[in-house]
């Protein structure tokens, strides 16, 4: 059974892709899902329906809400919220649970979030902090939006694909991990403060360690 490394874009994991091609490894599959939840859900659903891998490892960069988390920091996302799927109601955002279209604890949700129950974390990743993620369709760049997300979900990281990974793998009963490195802070948009090269470098270093460890354990 294969290890699937899934990423939204080729650029995020290009060093790992090149390394795998050079090594001739056949037990690790790269899946580029595309950006956003709908692309990721479709790509994963199609792939997992064919045959189930031993593990799906989603790898990507993300924004951090707290400046106590340094740029380049890696983390595992333990639970995910769908943070902008719902309705605006008298100046407030209400998600599908709060407006009654979804029921709390309906499968595959735990309460109103998507929890990763997988507890076999490779040694290369076991030291990483476990954070809460919010998945959005529009990257947050306005103070009011950021404040709303922080108050409602107390997130550590923001991405566009994390919830889709959790949702698809939980429904298909496939073990998964979401690995993120911080490229920027969730703030009013200022790309001069970003460090994507550092985040990509750290991400791929951990990916290589994890792939080597996973192979040795088989």
PDB file of C-alpha atoms in Angstrom:
ATOM      1  CA  UNK A   1       0.000   0.000   0.000  1.00  0.00           C
ATOM      2  CA  UNK A   2       1.284   3.413  -0.947  1.00  0.00           C
ATOM      3  CA  UNK A   3       1.963   6.609   0.895  1.00  0.00           C
ATOM      4  CA  UNK A   4       0.224   9.478  -0.893  1.00  0.00           C
ATOM      5  CA  UNK A   5       1.758  12.921  -0.544  1.00  0.00           C
ATOM      6  CA  UNK A   6      -0.955  15.413  -1.491  1.00  0.00           C
ATOM      7  CA  UNK A   7      -0.388  19.099  -2.134  1.00  0.00           C
ATOM      8  CA  UNK A   8      -2.397  21.922  -3.617  1.00  0.00           C
ATOM      9  CA  UNK A   9       0.415  23.034  -5.914  1.00  0.00           C
ATOM     10  CA  UNK A  10       3.490  21.451  -7.411  1.00  0.00           C
ATOM     11  CA  UNK A  11       5.630  24.374  -6.225  1.00  0.00           C
ATOM     12  CA  UNK A  12       5.080  23.535  -2.545  1.00  0.00           C
ATOM     13  CA  UNK A  13       6.606  20.063  -2.827  1.00  0.00           C
ATOM     14  CA  UNK A  14       8.777  20.297  -5.948  1.00  0.00           C
ATOM     15  CA  UNK A  15      12.017  19.413  -4.108  1.00  0.00           C
ATOM     16  CA  UNK A  16      10.408  16.241  -2.768  1.00  0.00           C
ATOM     17  CA  UNK A  17       8.969  15.345  -6.166  1.00  0.00           C
ATOM     18  CA  UNK A  18      12.393  15.724  -7.779  1.00  0.00           C
ATOM     19  CA  UNK A  19      14.045  13.656  -5.043  1.00  0.00           C
ATOM     20  CA  UNK A  20      11.507  10.857  -5.460  1.00  0.00           C
ATOM     21  CA  UNK A  21      12.001  10.807  -9.217  1.00  0.00           C
ATOM     22  CA  UNK A  22      15.754  10.584  -8.808  1.00  0.00           C
ATOM     23  CA  UNK A  23      15.489   7.782  -6.256  1.00  0.00           C
ATOM     24  CA  UNK A  24      13.075   5.742  -8.368  1.00  0.00           C
ATOM     25  CA  UNK A  25      10.724   5.185  -5.459  1.00  0.00           C
ATOM     26  CA  UNK A  26       7.472   3.516  -6.492  1.00  0.00           C
ATOM     27  CA  UNK A  27       5.821   3.266  -3.069  1.00  0.00           C
ATOM     28  CA  UNK A  28       5.209   7.009  -2.715  1.00  0.00           C
ATOM     29  CA  UNK A  29       2.647   8.729  -4.919  1.00  0.00           C
ATOM     30  CA  UNK A  30       2.433  12.463  -5.482  1.00  0.00           C
ATOM     31  CA  UNK A  31      -1.075  13.879  -5.849  1.00  0.00           C
ATOM     32  CA  UNK A  32      -1.424  17.517  -6.887  1.00  0.00           C
ATOM     33  CA  UNK A  33      -5.002  18.328  -5.981  1.00  0.00           C
ATOM     34  CA  UNK A  34      -5.295  21.933  -7.106  1.00  0.00           C
ATOM     35  CA  UNK A  35      -6.036  24.958  -4.964  1.00  0.00           C
ATOM     36  CA  UNK A  36      -9.117  25.138  -2.761  1.00  0.00           C
ATOM     37  CA  UNK A  37     -11.478  22.780  -1.022  1.00  0.00           C
ATOM     38  CA  UNK A  38     -13.540  21.738  -4.027  1.00  0.00           C
ATOM     39  CA  UNK A  39     -10.464  20.764  -6.088  1.00  0.00           C
ATOM     40  CA  UNK A  40      -8.948  18.895  -3.167  1.00  0.00           C
ATOM     41  CA  UNK A  41     -12.158  17.050  -2.298  1.00  0.00           C
ATOM     42  CA  UNK A  42     -12.620  15.951  -5.906  1.00  0.00           C
ATOM     43  CA  UNK A  43      -9.005  14.840  -6.386  1.00  0.00           C
ATOM     44  CA  UNK A  44      -8.909  12.914  -3.108  1.00  0.00           C
ATOM     45  CA  UNK A  45     -12.351  11.381  -3.566  1.00  0.00           C
ATOM     46  CA  UNK A  46     -11.472  10.137  -7.028  1.00  0.00           C
ATOM     47  CA  UNK A  47      -8.103   8.784  -5.915  1.00  0.00           C
ATOM     48  CA  UNK A  48      -9.319   7.104  -2.715  1.00  0.00           C
ATOM     49  CA  UNK A  49     -12.204   5.406  -4.475  1.00  0.00           C
ATOM     50  CA  UNK A  50      -9.731   3.572  -6.721  1.00  0.00           C
ATOM     51  CA  UNK A  51      -7.736   1.931  -3.931  1.00  0.00           C
ATOM     52  CA  UNK A  52      -6.895   2.978  -0.433  1.00  0.00           C
ATOM     53  CA  UNK A  53      -3.334   3.944   0.523  1.00  0.00           C
ATOM     54  CA  UNK A  54      -1.662   3.244   3.830  1.00  0.00           C
ATOM     55  CA  UNK A  55      -1.549   6.971   4.589  1.00  0.00           C
ATOM     56  CA  UNK A  56      -2.373  10.323   3.012  1.00  0.00           C
ATOM     57  CA  UNK A  57       0.058  13.055   4.009  1.00  0.00           C
ATOM     58  CA  UNK A  58      -1.139  16.479   2.955  1.00  0.00           C
ATOM     59  CA  UNK A  59       1.752  18.932   2.763  1.00  0.00           C
ATOM     60  CA  UNK A  60       1.539  22.654   2.269  1.00  0.00           C
ATOM     61  CA  UNK A  61       2.233  26.142   3.504  1.00  0.00           C
ATOM     62  CA  UNK A  62      -0.189  28.124   5.641  1.00  0.00           C
ATOM     63  CA  UNK A  63      -0.817  31.387   7.419  1.00  0.00           C
ATOM     64  CA  UNK A  64      -0.432  31.634  11.196  1.00  0.00           C
ATOM     65  CA  UNK A  65      -2.691  33.724  13.414  1.00  0.00           C
ATOM     66  CA  UNK A  66      -0.165  34.278  16.199  1.00  0.00           C
ATOM     67  CA  UNK A  67       3.216  35.926  15.825  1.00  0.00           C
ATOM     68  CA  UNK A  68       4.423  33.646  18.594  1.00  0.00           C
ATOM     69  CA  UNK A  69       4.614  31.043  15.824  1.00  0.00           C
ATOM     70  CA  UNK A  70       7.751  31.878  13.805  1.00  0.00           C
ATOM     71  CA  UNK A  71       7.804  31.911  10.036  1.00  0.00           C
ATOM     72  CA  UNK A  72       8.954  28.520   8.785  1.00  0.00           C
ATOM     73  CA  UNK A  73       7.530  26.691  11.805  1.00  0.00           C
ATOM     74  CA  UNK A  74       6.043  23.297  10.997  1.00  0.00           C
ATOM     75  CA  UNK A  75       2.925  21.924  12.652  1.00  0.00           C
ATOM     76  CA  UNK A  76       0.403  19.138  12.370  1.00  0.00           C
ATOM     77  CA  UNK A  77      -3.222  20.189  12.094  1.00  0.00           C
ATOM     78  CA  UNK A  78      -5.305  18.129  14.480  1.00  0.00           C
ATOM     79  CA  UNK A  79      -8.754  19.558  13.794  1.00  0.00           C
ATOM     80  CA  UNK A  80     -10.269  21.657  11.046  1.00  0.00           C
ATOM     81  CA  UNK A  81     -13.175  24.042  10.783  1.00  0.00           C
ATOM     82  CA  UNK A  82     -15.011  25.027   7.618  1.00  0.00           C
ATOM     83  CA  UNK A  83     -14.754  28.692   8.465  1.00  0.00           C
ATOM     84  CA  UNK A  84     -16.700  30.470   5.740  1.00  0.00           C
ATOM     85  CA  UNK A  85     -19.431  28.022   4.720  1.00  0.00           C
ATOM     86  CA  UNK A  86     -22.686  29.391   6.051  1.00  0.00           C
ATOM     87  CA  UNK A  87     -24.729  32.576   6.110  1.00  0.00           C
ATOM     88  CA  UNK A  88     -24.421  36.209   7.114  1.00  0.00           C
ATOM     89  CA  UNK A  89     -27.137  37.037   9.609  1.00  0.00           C
ATOM     90  CA  UNK A  90     -27.613  40.570  10.983  1.00  0.00           C
ATOM     91  CA  UNK A  91     -23.929  41.373  10.871  1.00  0.00           C
ATOM     92  CA  UNK A  92     -22.785  37.970  12.154  1.00  0.00           C
ATOM     93  CA  UNK A  93     -21.480  34.884  10.380  1.00  0.00           C
ATOM     94  CA  UNK A  94     -23.296  31.667  11.210  1.00  0.00           C
ATOM     95  CA  UNK A  95     -21.979  28.342   9.922  1.00  0.00           C
ATOM     96  CA  UNK A  96     -24.157  25.452   8.769  1.00  0.00           C
ATOM     97  CA  UNK A  97     -24.318  23.987  12.266  1.00  0.00           C
ATOM     98  CA  UNK A  98     -25.523  27.219  13.813  1.00  0.00           C
ATOM     99  CA  UNK A  99     -28.270  27.718  11.235  1.00  0.00           C
ATOM    100  CA  UNK A 100     -29.444  24.121  11.577  1.00  0.00           C
ATOM    101  CA  UNK A 101     -28.636  22.762   8.117  1.00  0.00           C
ATOM    102  CA  UNK A 102     -26.098  20.377   9.646  1.00  0.00           C
ATOM    103  CA  UNK A 103     -26.398  18.582  12.982  1.00  0.00           C
ATOM    104  CA  UNK A 104     -23.608  18.592  15.529  1.00  0.00           C
ATOM    105  CA  UNK A 105     -21.645  15.331  15.544  1.00  0.00           C
ATOM    106  CA  UNK A 106     -23.041  14.220  12.203  1.00  0.00           C
ATOM    107  CA  UNK A 107     -20.514  11.973  10.470  1.00  0.00           C
ATOM    108  CA  UNK A 108     -17.685  12.718   9.844  1.00  0.00           C
ATOM    109  CA  UNK A 109     -17.763  15.717  12.196  1.00  0.00           C
ATOM    110  CA  UNK A 110     -16.940  15.757  15.879  1.00  0.00           C
ATOM    111  CA  UNK A 111     -19.245  18.422  17.266  1.00  0.00           C
ATOM    112  CA  UNK A 112     -18.727  21.056  14.543  1.00  0.00           C
ATOM    113  CA  UNK A 113     -15.164  20.304  13.455  1.00  0.00           C
ATOM    114  CA  UNK A 114     -13.241  17.611  11.589  1.00  0.00           C
ATOM    115  CA  UNK A 115     -10.945  15.785  13.997  1.00  0.00           C
ATOM    116  CA  UNK A 116      -8.035  13.599  12.947  1.00  0.00           C
ATOM    117  CA  UNK A 117      -8.166  10.436  15.115  1.00  0.00           C
ATOM    118  CA  UNK A 118      -4.948   8.965  13.678  1.00  0.00           C
ATOM    119  CA  UNK A 119      -2.417   8.495  16.477  1.00  0.00           C
ATOM    120  CA  UNK A 120       0.482   6.815  14.627  1.00  0.00           C
ATOM    121  CA  UNK A 121       2.612   9.862  13.963  1.00  0.00           C
ATOM    122  CA  UNK A 122       6.082   9.231  12.479  1.00  0.00           C
ATOM    123  CA  UNK A 123       9.000  10.106  14.747  1.00  0.00           C
ATOM    124  CA  UNK A 124      10.065  12.812  12.290  1.00  0.00           C
ATOM    125  CA  UNK A 125       6.813  14.668  12.975  1.00  0.00           C
ATOM    126  CA  UNK A 126       6.030  13.641  16.554  1.00  0.00           C
ATOM    127  CA  UNK A 127       7.746  16.706  18.056  1.00  0.00           C
ATOM    128  CA  UNK A 128       5.627  19.175  16.104  1.00  0.00           C
ATOM    129  CA  UNK A 129       2.887  21.234  17.738  1.00  0.00           C
ATOM    130  CA  UNK A 130      -0.703  20.131  17.090  1.00  0.00           C
ATOM    131  CA  UNK A 131      -2.812  23.074  15.995  1.00  0.00           C
ATOM    132  CA  UNK A 132      -6.358  23.885  14.970  1.00  0.00           C
ATOM    133  CA  UNK A 133      -6.886  24.917  11.371  1.00  0.00           C
ATOM    134  CA  UNK A 134      -9.543  26.932   9.591  1.00  0.00           C
ATOM    135  CA  UNK A 135     -10.199  26.338   5.906  1.00  0.00           C
ATOM    136  CA  UNK A 136     -11.412  29.262   3.847  1.00  0.00           C
ATOM    137  CA  UNK A 137     -12.265  30.031   0.243  1.00  0.00           C
ATOM    138  CA  UNK A 138     -10.913  33.564   0.519  1.00  0.00           C
ATOM    139  CA  UNK A 139      -7.602  34.112   2.283  1.00  0.00           C
ATOM    140  CA  UNK A 140      -8.229  36.440   5.212  1.00  0.00           C
ATOM    141  CA  UNK A 141      -6.814  39.945   4.866  1.00  0.00           C
ATOM    142  CA  UNK A 142      -9.255  42.224   6.652  1.00  0.00           C
ATOM    143  CA  UNK A 143      -9.218  42.973  10.368  1.00  0.00           C
ATOM    144  CA  UNK A 144     -12.913  42.226  10.878  1.00  0.00           C
ATOM    145  CA  UNK A 145     -12.646  38.822   9.217  1.00  0.00           C
ATOM    146  CA  UNK A 146      -9.543  37.880  11.176  1.00  0.00           C
ATOM    147  CA  UNK A 147     -11.147  38.934  14.448  1.00  0.00           C
ATOM    148  CA  UNK A 148     -14.242  36.883  13.653  1.00  0.00           C
ATOM    149  CA  UNK A 149     -12.204  33.748  12.912  1.00  0.00           C
ATOM    150  CA  UNK A 150     -10.138  34.130  16.061  1.00  0.00           C
ATOM    151  CA  UNK A 151     -13.185  34.625  18.278  1.00  0.00           C
ATOM    152  CA  UNK A 152     -15.240  31.851  16.726  1.00  0.00           C
ATOM    153  CA  UNK A 153     -12.628  29.112  16.220  1.00  0.00           C
ATOM    154  CA  UNK A 154      -9.414  30.021  18.118  1.00  0.00           C
ATOM    155  CA  UNK A 155      -7.325  28.777  15.175  1.00  0.00           C
ATOM    156  CA  UNK A 156      -3.596  28.401  14.853  1.00  0.00           C
ATOM    157  CA  UNK A 157      -3.397  28.152  11.061  1.00  0.00           C
ATOM    158  CA  UNK A 158      -5.375  29.083   7.966  1.00  0.00           C
ATOM    159  CA  UNK A 159      -5.375  27.179   4.676  1.00  0.00           C
ATOM    160  CA  UNK A 160      -7.679  26.569   1.731  1.00  0.00           C
ATOM    161  CA  UNK A 161      -7.529  22.761   1.566  1.00  0.00           C
ATOM    162  CA  UNK A 162      -7.173  21.279   5.053  1.00  0.00           C
ATOM    163  CA  UNK A 163     -10.840  20.607   5.766  1.00  0.00           C
ATOM    164  CA  UNK A 164     -11.259  18.824   2.431  1.00  0.00           C
ATOM    165  CA  UNK A 165      -8.469  16.402   3.385  1.00  0.00           C
ATOM    166  CA  UNK A 166     -10.037  15.669   6.753  1.00  0.00           C
ATOM    167  CA  UNK A 167     -13.510  15.289   5.268  1.00  0.00           C
ATOM    168  CA  UNK A 168     -12.520  12.931   2.441  1.00  0.00           C
ATOM    169  CA  UNK A 169     -10.224  10.724   4.511  1.00  0.00           C
ATOM    170  CA  UNK A 170     -12.644  10.455   7.422  1.00  0.00           C
ATOM    171  CA  UNK A 171     -15.442   9.385   5.081  1.00  0.00           C
ATOM    172  CA  UNK A 172     -13.192   6.839   3.361  1.00  0.00           C
ATOM    173  CA  UNK A 173     -11.653   5.653   6.653  1.00  0.00           C
ATOM    174  CA  UNK A 174      -8.120   6.321   5.426  1.00  0.00           C
ATOM    175  CA  UNK A 175      -5.376   7.396   7.874  1.00  0.00           C
ATOM    176  CA  UNK A 176      -4.131  10.923   7.200  1.00  0.00           C
ATOM    177  CA  UNK A 177      -1.898  13.687   8.455  1.00  0.00           C
ATOM    178  CA  UNK A 178      -1.919  17.372   7.590  1.00  0.00           C
ATOM    179  CA  UNK A 179       1.558  18.897   7.673  1.00  0.00           C
ATOM    180  CA  UNK A 180       1.900  22.675   7.345  1.00  0.00           C
ATOM    181  CA  UNK A 181       4.751  25.161   7.522  1.00  0.00           C
ATOM    182  CA  UNK A 182       4.119  28.846   8.159  1.00  0.00           C
ATOM    183  CA  UNK A 183       4.801  31.149   5.213  1.00  0.00           C
ATOM    184  CA  UNK A 184       3.008  34.255   6.500  1.00  0.00           C
ATOM    185  CA  UNK A 185       0.816  35.704   9.204  1.00  0.00           C
ATOM    186  CA  UNK A 186      -2.925  36.131   8.871  1.00  0.00           C
ATOM    187  CA  UNK A 187      -3.063  39.911   8.760  1.00  0.00           C
ATOM    188  CA  UNK A 188      -3.831  42.746   6.380  1.00  0.00           C
ATOM    189  CA  UNK A 189      -2.211  41.514   3.190  1.00  0.00           C
ATOM    190  CA  UNK A 190       1.461  42.489   2.894  1.00  0.00           C
ATOM    191  CA  UNK A 191       3.553  40.059   0.845  1.00  0.00           C
ATOM    192  CA  UNK A 192       6.755  41.791   1.931  1.00  0.00           C
ATOM    193  CA  UNK A 193       6.305  40.074   5.304  1.00  0.00           C
ATOM    194  CA  UNK A 194       6.024  36.589   3.805  1.00  0.00           C
ATOM    195  CA  UNK A 195       8.788  33.977   3.605  1.00  0.00           C
ATOM    196  CA  UNK A 196       7.551  31.312   1.235  1.00  0.00           C
ATOM    197  CA  UNK A 197      11.059  29.965   0.384  1.00  0.00           C
ATOM    198  CA  UNK A 198      11.740  29.251   4.067  1.00  0.00           C
ATOM    199  CA  UNK A 199       8.379  27.535   4.511  1.00  0.00           C
ATOM    200  CA  UNK A 200       8.873  25.410   1.388  1.00  0.00           C
ATOM    201  CA  UNK A 201      12.398  24.470   2.406  1.00  0.00           C
ATOM    202  CA  UNK A 202      11.357  23.374   5.891  1.00  0.00           C
ATOM    203  CA  UNK A 203       8.314  21.548   4.553  1.00  0.00           C
ATOM    204  CA  UNK A 204      10.321  19.487   2.103  1.00  0.00           C
ATOM    205  CA  UNK A 205      13.029  18.688   4.635  1.00  0.00           C
ATOM    206  CA  UNK A 206      10.385  17.159   6.894  1.00  0.00           C
ATOM    207  CA  UNK A 207       8.745  15.374   3.979  1.00  0.00           C
ATOM    208  CA  UNK A 208      12.004  13.684   3.034  1.00  0.00           C
ATOM    209  CA  UNK A 209      12.641  12.593   6.628  1.00  0.00           C
ATOM    210  CA  UNK A 210       9.119  11.243   6.933  1.00  0.00           C
ATOM    211  CA  UNK A 211       9.291   9.305   3.664  1.00  0.00           C
ATOM    212  CA  UNK A 212      12.603   7.733   4.654  1.00  0.00           C
ATOM    213  CA  UNK A 213      11.236   6.805   8.071  1.00  0.00           C
ATOM    214  CA  UNK A 214       8.012   5.426   6.617  1.00  0.00           C
ATOM    215  CA  UNK A 215       9.977   3.232   4.235  1.00  0.00           C
ATOM    216  CA  UNK A 216      12.167   1.878   7.031  1.00  0.00           C
ATOM    217  CA  UNK A 217       9.126   0.936   9.113  1.00  0.00           C
ATOM    218  CA  UNK A 218       7.512  -1.129   6.371  1.00  0.00           C
TER     219      UNK A 218
END
